[in-house]
Coordinates of C-alpha atoms and ligand atoms in Angstrom, one line a residue:
M535 CA -0.1 -5.2 26.2
A536 CA -3.8 -5.4 25.7
A537 CA -6.4 -5.6 28.4
M538 CA -10.0 -6.6 28.6
A539 CA -11.5 -4.2 31.1
A540 CA -14.7 -4.2 33.1
G541 CA -14.6 -0.9 35.0
L542 CA -12.5 2.2 35.7
R543 CA -11.9 4.3 38.8
G544 CA -9.3 6.8 39.9
L545 CA -6.7 5.7 42.4
G546 CA -4.6 8.3 44.1
G547 CA -3.6 10.2 41.0
R548 CA -3.2 6.9 39.0
F549 CA -5.9 5.1 37.2
R550 CA -6.8 1.6 38.2
W551 CA -8.5 -0.6 35.8
R552 CA -10.4 -3.7 36.9
M553 CA -10.8 -6.2 34.1
P554 CA -11.6 -9.8 33.1
A555 CA -8.2 -9.9 31.3
V556 CA -5.0 -8.1 30.4
A557 CA -2.9 -9.0 27.3
G558 CA 0.4 -7.6 26.0
G559 CA 1.7 -6.6 22.6
V560 CA -0.1 -6.1 19.4
R561 CA -1.3 -9.7 18.9
G562 CA -2.7 -9.1 22.4
A563 CA -4.4 -6.2 20.8
A564 CA -5.9 -8.4 18.1
Q565 CA -6.9 -10.9 20.7
G566 CA -8.3 -8.1 22.7
A567 CA -10.3 -6.9 19.7
V568 CA -11.8 -10.4 19.4
A569 CA -12.6 -10.4 23.1
A570 CA -14.2 -7.0 22.7
Q571 CA -16.4 -8.3 19.9
L572 CA -17.3 -11.1 22.3
G573 CA -18.7 -8.5 24.7
R574 CA -15.7 -7.8 26.9
K575 CA -14.3 -4.4 27.8
V576 CA -10.7 -4.3 26.5
A577 CA -7.6 -2.2 26.8
V578 CA -4.4 -2.6 24.9
V579 CA -1.1 -1.7 26.4
D580 CA 1.7 -1.3 23.8
Y581 CA 5.0 0.6 24.1
V582 CA 8.0 0.7 21.8
E583 CA 11.4 1.0 23.4
P584 CA 13.6 2.8 20.8
S585 CA 16.4 0.7 19.3
P586 CA 20.0 1.4 20.5
R587 CA 20.3 3.6 17.4
G588 CA 17.2 5.6 18.5
T589 CA 14.8 4.3 15.9
R590 CA 11.2 4.3 17.1
W591 CA 7.8 3.5 15.5
G592 CA 4.1 3.3 16.1
L593 CA 1.4 0.8 17.0
G594 CA 1.3 -2.5 15.2
G595 CA 4.3 -4.4 16.6
T596 CA 7.3 -5.9 14.7
C597 CA 5.3 -7.2 11.7
V598 CA 3.9 -3.8 10.7
N599 CA 6.8 -1.6 11.6
V600 CA 10.1 -3.5 11.4
G601 CA 9.2 -6.9 10.0
C602 CA 6.9 -8.4 7.4
I603 CA 5.4 -5.3 5.9
P604 CA 8.4 -3.0 5.2
K605 CA 10.5 -6.1 4.4
K606 CA 8.0 -7.3 1.7
L607 CA 7.7 -3.8 0.2
M608 CA 11.5 -3.5 -0.1
H609 CA 11.6 -7.0 -1.5
Q610 CA 9.1 -5.8 -4.1
A611 CA 11.3 -2.8 -4.8
A612 CA 14.2 -5.3 -5.5
L613 CA 12.0 -7.5 -7.7
L614 CA 11.0 -4.5 -9.8
G615 CA 14.6 -3.9 -10.5
G616 CA 14.7 -7.4 -12.1
L617 CA 11.6 -6.7 -14.1
I618 CA 13.0 -3.4 -15.4
R619 CA 16.0 -5.4 -16.6
D620 CA 13.6 -7.9 -18.3
A621 CA 11.5 -5.1 -19.8
P622 CA 13.5 -4.3 -23.0
H623 CA 13.2 -8.0 -24.0
Y624 CA 9.5 -7.5 -23.9
G625 CA 9.6 -4.4 -26.1
W626 CA 9.8 -1.7 -23.4
E627 CA 12.3 1.0 -24.3
V628 CA 13.8 1.5 -20.9
A629 CA 17.2 3.1 -20.8
Q630 CA 19.5 0.9 -18.7
P631 CA 20.8 1.0 -16.0
V632 CA 17.9 2.6 -14.1
P633 CA 19.1 4.2 -10.8
H634 CA 17.4 3.4 -7.6
D635 CA 16.6 6.1 -5.0
W636 CA 16.6 4.8 -1.4
R637 CA 15.1 8.0 0.0
K638 CA 12.0 7.7 -2.2
M639 CA 11.5 4.0 -1.5
A640 CA 12.1 4.4 2.3
E641 CA 9.7 7.4 2.4
A642 CA 7.0 5.5 0.6
V643 CA 7.4 2.4 2.7
Q644 CA 7.4 4.4 5.9
N645 CA 4.3 6.4 4.9
H646 CA 2.5 3.1 4.3
V647 CA 3.6 1.8 7.7
K648 CA 2.4 5.0 9.4
S649 CA -1.0 4.6 7.7
L650 CA -1.2 1.1 9.2
N651 CA -0.3 2.5 12.6
W652 CA -3.2 4.9 12.3
G653 CA -5.4 2.1 11.0
H654 CA -4.7 0.0 14.1
R655 CA -5.6 2.9 16.4
V656 CA -8.9 3.5 14.5
Q657 CA -9.7 -0.2 14.7
L658 CA -9.1 -0.4 18.4
H659 CA -11.2 2.7 18.9
D660 CA -14.1 1.4 16.7
R661 CA -14.1 -1.8 18.7
K662 CA -14.1 0.2 21.9
V663 CA -10.8 -1.2 23.0
K664 CA -8.9 1.3 25.3
Y665 CA -5.3 1.8 24.2
F666 CA -2.5 2.8 26.6
N667 CA 0.9 3.7 25.2
V668 CA 2.7 2.6 28.3
K669 CA 5.5 0.1 29.2
A670 CA 3.9 -2.7 31.2
G671 CA 5.4 -4.7 34.1
F672 CA 3.8 -7.0 36.6
V673 CA 3.1 -5.8 40.2
D674 CA 1.6 -9.2 41.2
K675 CA -0.4 -12.0 39.6
H676 CA -3.4 -9.9 38.8
T677 CA -1.9 -6.4 38.5
V678 CA 0.2 -4.7 35.8
R679 CA 1.8 -1.3 36.1
G680 CA 2.0 0.8 33.0
V681 CA 4.5 3.7 32.8
A682 CA 4.1 6.3 30.1
K683 CA 7.0 8.1 28.4
G684 CA 6.7 11.1 30.7
G685 CA 6.7 8.8 33.8
K686 CA 2.9 8.9 34.4
E687 CA 1.7 5.5 35.8
I688 CA -1.5 3.5 35.5
L689 CA -2.4 0.3 37.3
L690 CA -4.4 -2.4 35.5
S691 CA -5.8 -5.4 37.3
A692 CA -7.5 -8.3 35.7
D693 CA -8.8 -11.8 36.0
H694 CA -6.9 -13.0 32.9
I695 CA -3.7 -11.5 31.5
V696 CA -2.2 -12.2 28.1
I697 CA 1.4 -11.5 27.3
A698 CA 2.3 -10.9 23.6
T699 CA 5.4 -8.7 23.8
G700 CA 7.3 -10.3 21.0
G701 CA 11.1 -10.1 20.6
R702 CA 13.8 -7.7 19.6
P703 CA 17.0 -8.2 17.6
R704 CA 20.0 -9.5 19.5
Y705 CA 23.3 -7.6 19.5
P706 CA 26.5 -9.7 19.9
A707 CA 27.5 -7.7 22.9
H708 CA 30.9 -9.6 23.1
I709 CA 32.1 -8.1 19.8
E710 CA 33.8 -4.8 20.2
G711 CA 32.0 -2.0 18.4
A712 CA 29.0 -4.1 17.6
L713 CA 26.5 -2.1 19.6
E714 CA 28.2 1.3 19.0
Y715 CA 28.4 1.0 15.2
G716 CA 26.0 -1.7 14.0
I717 CA 22.3 -1.6 13.2
T718 CA 19.6 -4.3 13.1
S719 CA 16.3 -5.0 11.4
D720 CA 14.8 -2.5 13.9
D721 CA 16.7 0.3 12.0
I722 CA 17.2 -0.7 8.4
F723 CA 13.6 0.0 7.2
W724 CA 13.7 3.5 8.8
L725 CA 17.0 4.7 7.4
K726 CA 16.6 8.0 5.6
E727 CA 19.8 7.5 3.6
S728 CA 20.9 4.4 1.7
P729 CA 22.9 2.0 3.9
G730 CA 25.5 1.8 1.1
K731 CA 28.0 -1.0 1.1
T732 CA 26.6 -3.4 3.7
L733 CA 27.9 -6.3 5.7
V734 CA 25.0 -8.5 7.0
V735 CA 26.1 -10.8 9.8
G736 CA 24.0 -14.0 10.2
A737 CA 22.5 -16.4 7.6
S738 CA 19.0 -17.0 8.7
Y739 CA 15.6 -15.7 7.5
V740 CA 16.1 -12.1 8.5
A741 CA 19.8 -11.9 7.3
L742 CA 19.1 -13.4 3.8
E743 CA 15.9 -11.5 3.2
C744 CA 17.6 -8.2 4.0
A745 CA 20.8 -9.1 2.1
G746 CA 18.5 -10.1 -0.8
F747 CA 16.6 -6.8 -1.2
L748 CA 19.7 -4.7 -0.5
T749 CA 21.5 -6.5 -3.4
G750 CA 18.4 -6.3 -5.5
I751 CA 18.3 -2.5 -5.3
G752 CA 21.9 -2.3 -6.4
L753 CA 24.0 -2.2 -3.2
D754 CA 27.2 -4.0 -2.6
V755 CA 26.3 -6.6 0.0
T756 CA 28.3 -9.3 1.8
V757 CA 26.7 -11.9 4.1
M758 CA 28.9 -13.3 6.8
M759 CA 27.8 -16.8 7.6
R760 CA 29.4 -18.8 10.5
S761 CA 27.8 -22.2 9.7
I762 CA 24.8 -23.1 7.5
P763 CA 22.2 -21.0 5.8
L764 CA 18.6 -21.0 7.1
R765 CA 19.1 -23.4 10.0
G766 CA 15.9 -25.3 10.6
F767 CA 14.8 -25.2 7.0
D768 CA 15.4 -27.9 4.4
Q769 CA 19.1 -27.7 3.7
Q770 CA 19.0 -28.6 -0.1
M771 CA 16.6 -25.7 -0.6
S772 CA 18.6 -23.4 1.6
S773 CA 21.7 -24.1 -0.4
L774 CA 19.8 -23.3 -3.6
V775 CA 18.6 -20.0 -2.0
T776 CA 22.2 -18.9 -1.3
E777 CA 23.5 -20.2 -4.6
H778 CA 20.9 -18.0 -6.4
M779 CA 21.8 -15.0 -4.2
A780 CA 25.5 -15.5 -4.9
S781 CA 24.9 -15.7 -8.7
H782 CA 23.0 -12.5 -8.5
G783 CA 25.7 -10.4 -6.8
T784 CA 25.5 -11.1 -3.0
R785 CA 29.0 -12.0 -1.7
F786 CA 29.2 -14.7 1.0
L787 CA 32.0 -15.0 3.6
R788 CA 31.5 -18.6 4.8
G789 CA 32.8 -20.0 8.0
C790 CA 33.6 -16.6 9.3
T791 CA 32.7 -14.7 12.5
P792 CA 33.3 -11.0 13.2
S793 CA 35.6 -10.1 16.1
Q794 CA 35.7 -6.2 15.9
V795 CA 34.0 -3.2 14.3
R796 CA 35.9 0.1 14.3
R797 CA 35.0 3.5 12.8
L798 CA 37.7 4.8 10.5
L799 CA 38.5 8.6 10.1
D800 CA 36.6 8.7 6.8
G801 CA 33.4 7.4 8.6
Q802 CA 33.6 3.9 7.1
L803 CA 33.4 0.8 9.4
Q804 CA 36.3 -1.5 9.4
V805 CA 35.3 -5.1 10.3
T806 CA 37.7 -7.7 11.4
W807 CA 36.7 -11.4 11.3
E808 CA 38.1 -14.8 11.9
D809 CA 38.0 -17.2 9.0
H810 CA 37.5 -20.6 10.7
T811 CA 38.3 -22.5 7.5
T812 CA 41.8 -21.0 6.9
G813 CA 42.4 -20.0 10.5
K814 CA 43.3 -16.5 9.3
E815 CA 42.0 -13.1 10.1
G816 CA 40.2 -11.0 7.5
T817 CA 39.2 -7.3 7.3
G818 CA 36.9 -5.3 5.2
T819 CA 35.4 -1.8 5.1
F820 CA 31.6 -1.2 4.9
N821 CA 29.3 1.7 5.3
T822 CA 26.8 -0.3 7.3
V823 CA 27.0 -3.4 9.5
L824 CA 23.6 -5.1 10.0
W825 CA 23.4 -7.7 12.8
A826 CA 20.9 -10.4 12.0
V827 CA 22.1 -12.9 14.6
G828 CA 18.7 -13.9 16.1
R829 CA 16.1 -12.3 18.3
V830 CA 15.6 -12.2 22.1
P831 CA 12.2 -12.3 23.8
D832 CA 11.0 -8.9 25.0
T833 CA 10.4 -9.8 28.7
R834 CA 13.0 -7.3 30.2
S835 CA 10.6 -4.9 31.8
L836 CA 7.7 -7.4 32.5
N837 CA 8.9 -8.4 36.0
L838 CA 7.6 -11.9 35.3
E839 CA 9.0 -13.1 38.6
K840 CA 6.5 -10.9 40.5
A841 CA 3.7 -12.8 38.8
G842 CA 5.4 -16.2 39.1
V843 CA 5.5 -16.7 35.3
D844 CA 8.1 -19.4 34.3
T845 CA 10.5 -18.9 31.5
S846 CA 13.0 -21.2 29.7
P847 CA 16.4 -21.0 31.4
N848 CA 18.1 -21.3 27.9
T849 CA 16.0 -18.9 25.8
Q850 CA 14.2 -16.7 28.5
K851 CA 11.1 -17.3 26.4
I852 CA 7.8 -17.9 28.3
L853 CA 6.7 -21.5 28.9
V854 CA 3.1 -22.3 28.0
D855 CA 0.9 -25.3 27.6
S856 CA -1.4 -26.2 24.7
R857 CA -4.0 -23.7 25.9
E858 CA -1.3 -20.9 25.8
A859 CA -1.5 -20.8 29.6
T860 CA 1.8 -20.0 31.5
S861 CA 2.8 -21.5 34.9
V862 CA 0.2 -19.1 36.3
P863 CA -3.2 -20.4 35.0
H864 CA -4.9 -17.0 34.4
I865 CA -1.8 -15.6 32.6
Y866 CA -1.4 -16.5 29.0
A867 CA 1.3 -15.9 26.4
I868 CA 1.2 -15.9 22.6
G869 CA 3.5 -15.1 19.7
D870 CA 7.3 -14.7 19.5
V871 CA 7.7 -14.3 23.3
V872 CA 6.7 -18.0 23.7
E873 CA 9.1 -20.9 23.8
G874 CA 8.8 -23.3 20.9
R875 CA 6.4 -21.3 18.7
P876 CA 7.1 -20.3 15.1
E877 CA 8.2 -16.7 15.0
L878 CA 5.5 -15.8 12.4
T879 CA 2.7 -13.2 12.4
P880 CA -0.2 -15.5 11.4
T881 CA 0.5 -18.1 14.1
A882 CA 0.5 -15.3 16.7
V883 CA -2.8 -13.8 15.4
M884 CA -4.5 -17.2 15.2
A885 CA -3.3 -18.3 18.6
G886 CA -4.7 -15.0 20.1
R887 CA -8.1 -15.3 18.3
L888 CA -8.5 -18.9 19.5
L889 CA -7.5 -18.0 23.0
A890 CA -10.1 -15.2 23.1
Q891 CA -12.8 -17.6 21.8
R892 CA -11.9 -20.2 24.4
L893 CA -11.9 -17.6 27.2
F894 CA -15.1 -15.7 26.3
G895 CA -16.8 -17.5 23.3
G896 CA -17.4 -21.0 24.8
S897 CA -14.9 -22.6 22.3
S898 CA -12.5 -25.4 23.2
D899 CA -10.5 -25.2 19.9
L900 CA -6.7 -25.3 20.4
M901 CA -4.1 -23.7 18.1
D902 CA -2.6 -26.4 15.9
Y903 CA 1.1 -25.5 15.2
D904 CA 1.6 -28.4 12.8
K905 CA 2.1 -27.8 9.1
V906 CA 2.4 -24.1 9.3
P907 CA 3.4 -22.7 5.9
T908 CA 5.9 -20.0 5.6
T909 CA 8.0 -18.2 2.9
V910 CA 11.5 -16.8 3.0
F911 CA 11.3 -13.7 0.8
T912 CA 14.8 -13.9 -0.7
P913 CA 15.2 -12.7 -4.4
L914 CA 14.1 -16.2 -5.5
E915 CA 11.4 -16.9 -2.9
Y916 CA 11.4 -20.1 -0.9
G917 CA 8.0 -21.4 0.4
C918 CA 7.5 -24.5 2.5
V919 CA 5.0 -26.4 4.5
G920 CA 5.5 -29.5 6.6
L921 CA 8.7 -31.4 7.1
S922 CA 12.1 -30.8 5.5
E923 CA 13.6 -33.9 3.8
E924 CA 16.1 -34.2 6.8
E925 CA 13.2 -34.2 9.3
A926 CA 11.2 -36.6 7.3
V927 CA 14.1 -39.1 7.1
A928 CA 14.9 -38.6 10.9
R929 CA 11.3 -39.3 11.9
H930 CA 10.4 -42.0 9.4
G931 CA 13.7 -43.5 8.2
Q932 CA 15.2 -43.2 4.7
E933 CA 13.4 -46.4 3.5
H934 CA 10.0 -45.0 4.3
V935 CA 10.4 -41.6 2.6
E936 CA 9.9 -40.9 -1.1
V937 CA 10.9 -37.5 -2.5
Y938 CA 9.5 -36.2 -5.8
H939 CA 11.3 -33.3 -7.4
A940 CA 11.8 -31.2 -10.5
H941 CA 13.9 -28.3 -11.7
Y942 CA 11.7 -26.1 -13.9
K943 CA 11.9 -22.9 -15.9
P944 CA 9.2 -20.3 -15.2
L945 CA 7.7 -19.2 -18.6
E946 CA 8.3 -15.5 -17.8
F947 CA 12.1 -16.3 -17.5
T948 CA 12.3 -17.5 -21.1
V949 CA 11.9 -14.3 -23.2
P950 CA 14.5 -12.3 -21.2
G951 CA 16.7 -15.4 -21.0
R952 CA 16.9 -15.5 -17.2
D953 CA 18.8 -18.3 -15.6
A954 CA 16.5 -20.7 -13.8
S955 CA 19.1 -23.1 -12.4
Q956 CA 17.7 -22.7 -8.9
C957 CA 14.0 -22.9 -9.7
Y958 CA 13.2 -26.2 -8.0
V959 CA 10.3 -28.0 -6.3
K960 CA 10.2 -31.1 -4.1
M961 CA 7.5 -32.9 -2.3
V962 CA 8.5 -35.2 0.6
C963 CA 6.1 -38.1 1.0
L964 CA 5.7 -41.3 2.9
R965 CA 6.7 -44.2 0.5
E966 CA 3.7 -46.4 1.4
P967 CA 0.7 -45.8 -0.9
P968 CA -1.2 -43.5 -1.0
Q969 CA 1.9 -41.7 -0.1
P970 CA 0.7 -38.9 2.3
V971 CA 2.6 -35.6 1.8
L972 CA 4.9 -34.8 4.7
G973 CA 6.3 -31.6 3.2
L974 CA 6.3 -29.3 0.2
H975 CA 9.3 -27.1 -0.8
F976 CA 9.0 -24.6 -3.6
L977 CA 11.7 -22.3 -4.8
G978 CA 10.7 -19.8 -7.5
P979 CA 8.6 -16.7 -8.2
N980 CA 5.6 -16.0 -5.9
A981 CA 6.5 -18.9 -3.6
G982 CA 4.3 -17.5 -0.9
E983 CA 1.2 -17.5 -3.1
V984 CA 2.0 -21.1 -4.4
T985 CA 2.7 -22.5 -0.9
Q986 CA -0.4 -20.9 0.7
G987 CA -2.6 -22.7 -1.8
F988 CA -1.1 -26.2 -1.4
A989 CA -0.9 -25.7 2.4
L990 CA -4.6 -26.3 2.7
G991 CA -4.5 -29.6 0.9
I992 CA -1.4 -30.7 2.9
K993 CA -3.1 -29.6 6.2
C994 CA -6.1 -31.7 5.2
G995 CA -3.8 -34.8 4.8
A996 CA -3.4 -34.8 1.0
S997 CA -1.5 -37.7 -0.5
Y998 CA 0.9 -37.7 -3.5
V999 CA -1.8 -39.6 -5.4
Q1000 CA -4.3 -36.8 -4.7
V1001 CA -1.9 -34.1 -5.7
M1002 CA -1.2 -35.9 -9.0
Q1003 CA -5.0 -36.0 -9.6
T1004 CA -5.2 -32.2 -9.2
V1005 CA -5.5 -30.5 -12.5
G1006 CA -2.8 -27.8 -13.0
I1007 CA -3.3 -24.2 -14.0
H1008 CA -1.4 -23.6 -17.2
P1009 CA 1.0 -21.8 -17.7
T1010 CA 2.0 -21.2 -14.1
C1011 CA 4.9 -22.2 -11.8
S1012 CA 2.3 -23.8 -9.4
E1013 CA 1.5 -26.5 -11.9
E1014 CA 5.0 -27.8 -11.5
V1015 CA 3.8 -29.2 -8.2
V1016 CA 1.0 -31.3 -9.7
K1017 CA 3.4 -32.6 -12.4
L1018 CA 6.0 -34.1 -10.1
R1019 CA 6.6 -37.5 -11.5
I1020 CA 10.3 -38.2 -10.8
S1021 CA 11.5 -39.4 -7.4
K1022 CA 15.0 -39.0 -6.1
R1023 CA 15.1 -42.8 -5.6
S1024 CA 14.6 -43.4 -9.3
G1025 CA 17.8 -41.6 -10.1
L1026 CA 16.2 -40.0 -13.2
D1027 CA 17.1 -36.4 -14.3
P1028 CA 14.6 -34.1 -12.6
T1029 CA 15.0 -31.3 -15.2
V1030 CA 11.8 -30.2 -16.7
T1031 CA 12.4 -28.7 -20.1
G1032 CA 9.5 -26.3 -20.3
C1033 CA 5.9 -25.8 -21.1
Ligands
FAD648 P1 5.5 -8.2 18.2 O1 4.9 -8.0 16.8 O2 6.9 -8.1 18.3 O3 4.7 -7.2 19.1 C1 5.1 -7.0 20.5 C2 4.7 -5.6 20.9 O4 4.8 -5.6 22.3 C3 5.7 -4.6 20.3 O5 5.0 -3.5 19.8 C4 6.5 -4.2 21.5 O6 7.0 -2.9 21.4 C5 5.5 -4.3 22.7 N1 6.0 -4.5 24.0 C6 7.2 -5.2 24.3 N2 7.4 -5.1 25.7 C7 6.3 -4.4 26.2 C8 6.0 -3.9 27.5 N3 6.7 -4.2 28.5 N4 4.9 -3.1 27.6 C9 4.1 -2.8 26.5 N5 4.4 -3.2 25.3 C10 5.5 -4.0 25.1 N6 6.6 -13.1 10.0 C11 5.8 -13.5 9.0 O7 4.8 -14.2 9.3 N7 6.1 -13.2 7.7 C12 7.1 -12.4 7.4 O8 7.4 -12.1 6.2 C13 8.0 -11.9 8.5 N8 9.0 -11.2 8.2 C14 9.8 -10.7 9.2 C15 10.8 -9.9 8.9 C16 11.6 -9.3 9.9 C17 12.8 -8.4 9.5 C18 11.3 -9.7 11.3 C19 12.2 -9.1 12.4 C20 10.3 -10.5 11.6 C21 9.5 -11.0 10.5 N9 8.4 -11.8 10.8 C22 7.6 -12.3 9.8 C23 8.1 -12.3 12.2 C24 6.9 -11.4 12.7 O9 7.1 -10.0 12.6 C25 6.6 -11.8 14.2 O10 6.5 -13.2 14.3 C26 5.4 -11.1 14.8 O11 5.5 -9.7 14.7 C27 5.2 -11.6 16.2 O12 4.1 -10.9 16.8 P2 4.0 -10.7 18.4 O13 2.7 -10.1 18.6 O14 4.4 -12.0 19.1 O15 5.1 -9.7 18.7
NA7_649 P1 17.7 -16.9 13.7 O1 16.8 -17.8 12.9 O2 17.8 -17.2 15.2 O3 19.2 -17.0 13.1 C1 20.3 -16.4 13.6 C2 21.4 -16.4 12.5 O4 22.5 -15.7 13.0 C3 21.9 -17.8 12.2 O5 22.3 -17.8 10.9 C4 23.1 -17.9 13.2 O6 24.0 -18.9 12.8 C5 23.6 -16.5 13.2 N1 24.4 -16.1 14.4 C6 24.0 -16.2 15.6 N2 24.9 -15.7 16.4 C7 26.0 -15.3 15.7 C8 27.2 -14.7 15.9 N3 27.6 -14.4 17.1 N4 28.0 -14.5 14.8 C9 27.7 -14.8 13.6 N5 26.5 -15.4 13.3 C10 25.6 -15.6 14.3 O7 17.3 -15.4 13.7 P2 16.7 -14.4 12.6 O8 16.8 -13.1 13.2 O9 17.2 -14.6 11.3 O10 15.2 -14.9 12.5 C11 14.4 -15.0 13.7 C12 12.9 -15.1 13.3 O11 12.5 -13.7 13.0 C13 12.7 -15.9 12.2 O12 12.2 -17.2 12.6 C14 11.6 -15.2 11.4 O13 10.3 -15.7 11.6 C15 11.6 -13.8 12.0 P3 23.9 -20.4 13.3 O14 23.0 -21.1 12.4 O15 23.5 -20.4 14.7 O16 25.3 -20.9 13.1

């Protein structure tokens, strides 16, 4: 949690802080830092409860320690494997196969994360934000108790409080052996030894990204998917993502759910599952079982009821209004802990910054959660902004939606003869001229970079006509977007034959 403080006095062996505001989690810290820049005294309260496997980490929250940063670096390690395989075609004399050393990769990634932990501390110090490494819970509407690892307590009181305590991976507690033998994304990036042959359970963002980089560094990886891949994303794109992964070595067990995990005498994990298509039971042995079956909001120790903060009965996430205010007007919540918000770092950061500016900077600007771009960092990256084709049709009706699309071959794939079957782009537009763009979906190399650029135009209300008036950069994959001439309705073949 982070706090904006206005004075400090001792209180019977404890410290009591009196502040204009208290915020929680690392986005609370960022928000606190902005508030500090706006002339407020700020303290940040952040505490990491070790994972059930005992993994712990430093300041910076999920993104820095067990999310975006280590994930993207391990994704990069996997991409490098592909480039090494391409290299001989470009004249590099690289003896194949090149072995991968998990220990070296993990150590390098972990060292970078530790440097970021330190950077966060320095930044808070430089901005005169007081940091407390304590677990926070409400005492009442204006007071938070923080308990340090050794049991020492502090009390923080404030006029405004911001909760940004994020979420943690969910364990399927009903599955025998799940908690005892499985790990989650809270552990994978901090393993000292290679996870070896891995079963990833789940088929969303975290599951496919982890399965992707583990396969990419040469491990035997199986994804157990109970229904569809990437729920909530465009389903045509999601199918192409898994098709690409399957053609590059990731195994998929579709329509299956695990029922038991046992440790065998040789240390391997035996997993039993139900195959809902055949009605039969299946078993397999793995070195590691990675649960990626969703995340739960981290509100366990907050004692929200003592402050009167309402949560959703279904998700236990905190309910807020458009100003990020909870049911208690001076208590705010931002980031993953909030109901209905995208679970993404930049939205949490921006929501926090805008909140600080509204509270202390005289601003009235609200966070706009519409047309937030994102990218799934699977081996072939999938970037998107705006509506999926399904959402567009549901909102506007099939008759009013025009979808332009193309299969394309990245130039860099040609020399090594890489298969580009899944490189695909589609733009979902309203049919009525000038055909405003409702959504852009891009599957291919550097999708994050491509999507970020187009997100600006789409956020500003760009139309299909304007995108077609945009001059491409040749030869890039991005230019495929400004060359989209074939609509699905036309029935023409969307295969682009090359530059
Ligand atoms: P968090 O970053 O989770 O921070 C909450 C902090 O509060 C934590 O440090 C926690 O320990 C602390 N805390 C909790 N309870 C208490 C308490 N009672 N007292 C004190 N402190 C407490 N997003 C992207 O945008 N791009 C990506 O590529 C991406 N990749 C991801 C990959 C993975 C594997 C995962 C798991 C997530 C990924 N995300 C990604 C999502 C992103 O990490 C989150 O959306 C983001 O971290 C949310 O920020 P937050 O501040 O809401 O919460
Ligand atoms: P998500 O997006 O909530 O996805 C959870 C996945 O796990 C999804 O594929 C589920 O399938 C599957 N699931 C859930 N419960 C089970 C059980 N019991 N057995 C098998 N499979 C299951 O969570 P993520 O962790 O991937 O991502 C959360 C956010 O973190 C994401 O938005 C990123 O921004 C970062 P379903 O589709 O429900 O059938």
